[in-house]
Amino acid sequence: MYLWLTLLHAFGIIATQAAPTATGFSKLCKDITLTGSWLVANCPDNNGASIQSSVYLPSKISNSDGNLVWSVDGQYQGTCITCSITSDGILHCTCWKAQGHTRDATINLEEHIAVYNGHLLSDLKGTPQPPSSSSPISMPSDLSWTFNYGDTSTYTPGSSLSALGATEAPGCTDYTVVEHGNPQPCLTERVPFSSTVDYIAFGGGKMTAAGGAWDVKVYDNLDCTGTPLGTITEFGTCKVFEKTALALQVLPKWNADV
């Protein structure tokens, strides 16, 4: 008996946990659109309830000499224009080639994006695990956001942040980042025109977003690891941090695979 069970486990016949079921989105989902660089659709979950979810395509696709190919953090949108999506899940773009010319490029999004219990998710990094619950926040019509840095200084990696001194009440007008719907898992800013590898440190910041559906955190390291230094929940107001920050994280609050 035990030998038989051992053989069953060895050949994968007994699974300790069933893998999530993937379903093609083009025939299952409704309202499939390309919003900026986001694939968006309304898809039914396992109970039949409709869920709006999205996938940030630049983190999955790149432009390889005028061809759209699957690539982690590919950032195709920087060298491709006039993109659209067809009802069968094909992304069409005009992409620049190395020689300076453009060509029409396509990629079948269903090769690596599917529906998992109502959520659009990519398997580019392995089989995804759908969230246990759906976000109550809808994707806003205006995805743009702006972050204004305040009380800025220069930080050299390896040096002590405490050497920069205590943060002061900033005007949040020193430096500005403008994004048109792009998430930032960990944004750091290099000091421009510097002969060394230095970064902008900041003691305060102001987040502005018309849609408001962004989760904004700051970190006192360059990798956005560990406990955040602070969270910005009140948009449009200049906030002073307890300590000097080095990195900014801006992620969507709606159902999104970034």
Coordinates of C-alpha atoms in Angstrom, one line a residue, residues 3-223:
L3 CA 4.8 1.6 -2.0
W4 CA 1.8 2.2 -4.3
L5 CA 1.2 5.6 -2.8
T6 CA 4.9 6.4 -3.1
L7 CA 4.8 5.6 -6.8
L8 CA 1.7 7.7 -7.3
H9 CA 3.4 10.7 -5.7
A10 CA 6.5 10.1 -7.7
F11 CA 4.7 10.3 -11.0
G12 CA 2.6 13.3 -10.0
I13 CA -0.7 11.4 -10.0
I14 CA -1.5 12.7 -6.5
A15 CA -1.3 16.5 -6.3
T16 CA -1.1 18.2 -3.0
Q17 CA -2.6 21.4 -4.5
A18 CA -4.3 21.7 -7.8
A19 CA -2.8 24.3 -10.1
P20 CA -5.0 27.2 -11.1
T21 CA -7.0 26.7 -14.2
A22 CA -6.1 29.0 -17.1
T23 CA -8.8 29.9 -19.7
G24 CA -8.3 31.9 -22.9
F25 CA -9.7 35.5 -22.5
S26 CA -10.7 36.4 -26.0
K27 CA -13.8 34.2 -26.1
L28 CA -14.5 34.3 -22.4
C29 CA -14.2 38.0 -21.5
K30 CA -16.1 41.1 -22.5
D31 CA -15.1 44.7 -23.1
I32 CA -11.6 43.8 -24.0
T33 CA -9.7 47.0 -24.6
L34 CA -6.1 48.4 -24.7
T35 CA -6.1 51.3 -22.2
G36 CA -2.8 53.1 -22.6
S37 CA -0.4 50.1 -22.2
W38 CA -2.9 48.0 -20.2
L39 CA -4.9 45.0 -21.4
V40 CA -8.3 45.4 -19.7
A41 CA -11.3 43.1 -19.7
N42 CA -14.3 42.0 -17.7
C43 CA -14.1 38.2 -17.1
P44 CA -16.3 35.8 -15.2
D45 CA -14.9 34.1 -12.1
N46 CA -15.5 30.5 -11.1
N47 CA -18.9 31.5 -9.7
G48 CA -20.0 33.5 -12.8
A49 CA -19.4 36.9 -11.3
S50 CA -17.8 39.5 -13.6
I51 CA -14.5 40.9 -12.6
Q52 CA -12.6 43.8 -14.2
S53 CA -8.9 43.2 -14.3
S54 CA -5.8 44.3 -16.2
V55 CA -2.3 43.4 -17.3
Y56 CA 0.5 45.9 -17.7
L57 CA 1.9 44.8 -21.1
P58 CA 5.3 46.7 -21.0
S59 CA 6.4 44.4 -18.2
K60 CA 5.8 41.4 -20.4
I61 CA 6.7 42.4 -24.0
S62 CA 9.7 44.0 -25.7
N63 CA 10.5 45.3 -29.2
S64 CA 13.3 43.2 -30.7
D65 CA 14.3 45.0 -33.9
G66 CA 10.7 45.7 -34.9
N67 CA 9.2 42.5 -33.6
L68 CA 7.1 42.2 -30.5
V69 CA 8.4 39.3 -28.3
W70 CA 7.8 38.1 -24.8
S71 CA 10.3 39.5 -22.3
V72 CA 10.2 40.3 -18.6
D73 CA 10.2 44.1 -18.2
G74 CA 10.6 44.5 -22.0
Q75 CA 9.2 48.0 -22.1
Y76 CA 8.1 47.8 -25.8
Q77 CA 6.0 51.0 -25.4
G78 CA 9.2 53.1 -25.6
T79 CA 9.9 52.2 -29.2
C80 CA 6.4 51.2 -30.5
I81 CA 3.5 53.5 -31.5
T82 CA -0.2 53.3 -32.6
C83 CA -0.9 50.1 -30.7
S84 CA -4.3 48.4 -30.8
I85 CA -5.8 45.1 -29.8
T86 CA -8.2 42.9 -31.9
S87 CA -11.1 40.8 -30.5
D88 CA -9.1 37.6 -30.8
G89 CA -6.4 38.9 -28.4
I90 CA -3.8 40.0 -31.0
L91 CA -1.7 43.2 -30.1
H92 CA -0.8 45.3 -33.2
C93 CA 1.8 48.0 -33.1
T94 CA 4.1 50.0 -35.3
C95 CA 7.6 49.4 -34.0
W96 CA 11.0 50.9 -34.7
K97 CA 13.8 48.8 -36.1
A98 CA 17.5 49.2 -35.4
Q99 CA 18.0 50.8 -38.8
G100 CA 15.6 53.6 -38.0
H101 CA 12.7 52.3 -40.0
T102 CA 9.4 51.0 -38.7
R103 CA 7.4 47.9 -39.3
D104 CA 4.0 46.5 -38.4
A105 CA 4.3 44.0 -35.5
T106 CA 1.9 41.6 -33.9
I107 CA 1.9 39.3 -30.9
N108 CA -0.8 36.9 -29.6
L109 CA -1.4 37.9 -26.0
E110 CA -3.1 34.6 -25.3
E111 CA 0.3 32.8 -25.5
H112 CA 1.1 34.1 -22.0
I113 CA -2.0 35.8 -20.7
A114 CA -5.1 33.9 -19.5
V115 CA -8.0 34.1 -17.1
Y116 CA -7.6 32.6 -13.7
N117 CA -10.8 32.7 -11.6
G118 CA -11.9 35.9 -13.3
H119 CA -8.5 37.6 -13.2
L120 CA -6.3 38.4 -16.2
L121 CA -2.8 37.1 -15.3
S122 CA 0.4 36.4 -17.1
D123 CA 2.4 33.1 -16.7
L124 CA 5.6 34.6 -18.0
K125 CA 7.3 34.1 -14.7
G126 CA 5.5 30.8 -13.9
T127 CA 2.0 29.7 -13.1
P128 CA 0.3 32.7 -11.4
Q129 CA -1.8 32.4 -8.3
P130 CA -5.0 34.4 -8.6
P131 CA -5.8 36.7 -5.6
S132 CA -8.1 35.3 -2.9
S133 CA -10.4 38.3 -3.3
S134 CA -11.1 40.9 -6.0
S135 CA -10.3 44.6 -5.4
P136 CA -13.3 46.8 -5.0
I137 CA -11.5 49.7 -6.7
S138 CA -12.2 50.1 -10.4
M139 CA -9.6 51.2 -12.9
P140 CA -9.9 55.0 -13.3
S141 CA -10.4 56.5 -16.7
D142 CA -7.4 58.9 -16.1
L143 CA -4.3 56.8 -15.2
S144 CA -1.8 59.7 -15.2
W145 CA 0.0 60.7 -12.0
T146 CA 2.7 63.2 -11.0
F147 CA 5.1 63.0 -8.1
N148 CA 6.9 66.1 -6.8
Y149 CA 10.1 65.7 -4.8
G150 CA 10.9 68.0 -1.9
D151 CA 13.9 68.7 0.3
T152 CA 16.2 66.9 -2.1
S153 CA 19.9 66.1 -1.6
T154 CA 22.5 63.8 -3.1
Y155 CA 23.1 60.3 -1.9
T156 CA 26.1 58.1 -2.8
P157 CA 25.5 54.3 -2.4
G158 CA 27.3 53.0 0.6
S159 CA 27.2 56.2 2.5
S160 CA 25.0 56.9 5.5
L161 CA 21.6 58.5 5.0
S162 CA 21.9 60.0 8.5
A163 CA 24.7 62.1 7.2
L164 CA 22.2 64.1 5.1
G165 CA 20.7 65.5 8.2
A166 CA 17.1 65.7 9.4
T167 CA 14.3 66.3 6.9
E168 CA 12.9 69.8 6.6
A169 CA 9.5 71.1 5.7
P170 CA 9.8 70.9 1.9
G171 CA 7.9 72.8 -0.8
C172 CA 7.8 69.7 -3.0
T173 CA 8.9 71.6 -6.0
D174 CA 12.5 70.4 -6.4
Y175 CA 12.0 67.7 -9.0
T176 CA 9.0 66.2 -10.8
V177 CA 8.2 62.8 -12.3
V178 CA 5.2 62.6 -14.7
E179 CA 3.8 59.2 -15.7
H180 CA 0.9 58.5 -18.0
G181 CA -0.5 55.4 -16.5
N182 CA 2.8 53.5 -15.8
P183 CA 3.3 51.8 -12.5
Q184 CA 6.6 52.0 -10.7
P185 CA 7.5 49.0 -8.6
C186 CA 10.7 50.8 -7.5
L187 CA 11.7 54.2 -8.9
T188 CA 15.0 55.7 -8.1
E189 CA 16.4 58.9 -9.7
R190 CA 20.0 59.3 -10.7
V191 CA 21.5 62.8 -10.2
P192 CA 21.8 64.3 -13.7
F193 CA 25.2 65.2 -15.1
S194 CA 27.0 63.6 -12.2
S195 CA 30.4 62.1 -12.7
T196 CA 29.7 59.5 -10.0
V197 CA 26.8 57.1 -9.4
D198 CA 24.7 59.3 -7.1
Y199 CA 21.0 59.3 -6.5
I200 CA 18.4 61.9 -5.5
A201 CA 17.4 61.6 -1.8
F202 CA 14.2 63.3 -0.7
G203 CA 12.7 64.3 2.6
G204 CA 9.2 64.9 1.3
G205 CA 6.9 64.5 -1.6
K206 CA 3.5 65.2 -3.2
M207 CA 1.5 62.8 -5.2
T208 CA -1.1 64.0 -7.6
A209 CA -3.4 61.6 -9.5
A210 CA -6.8 62.4 -11.0
G211 CA -8.0 58.9 -10.7
G212 CA -6.5 58.4 -7.2
A213 CA -6.4 54.6 -7.5
W214 CA -2.7 54.3 -6.7
D215 CA -0.8 52.8 -3.7
V216 CA 2.2 55.1 -3.0
K217 CA 5.0 54.1 -0.7
V218 CA 8.5 55.5 -0.1
Y219 CA 11.6 53.6 1.0
D220 CA 14.9 54.4 2.6
N221 CA 16.8 52.0 0.4
L222 CA 17.3 51.7 -3.4
D223 CA 15.6 48.3 -3.7

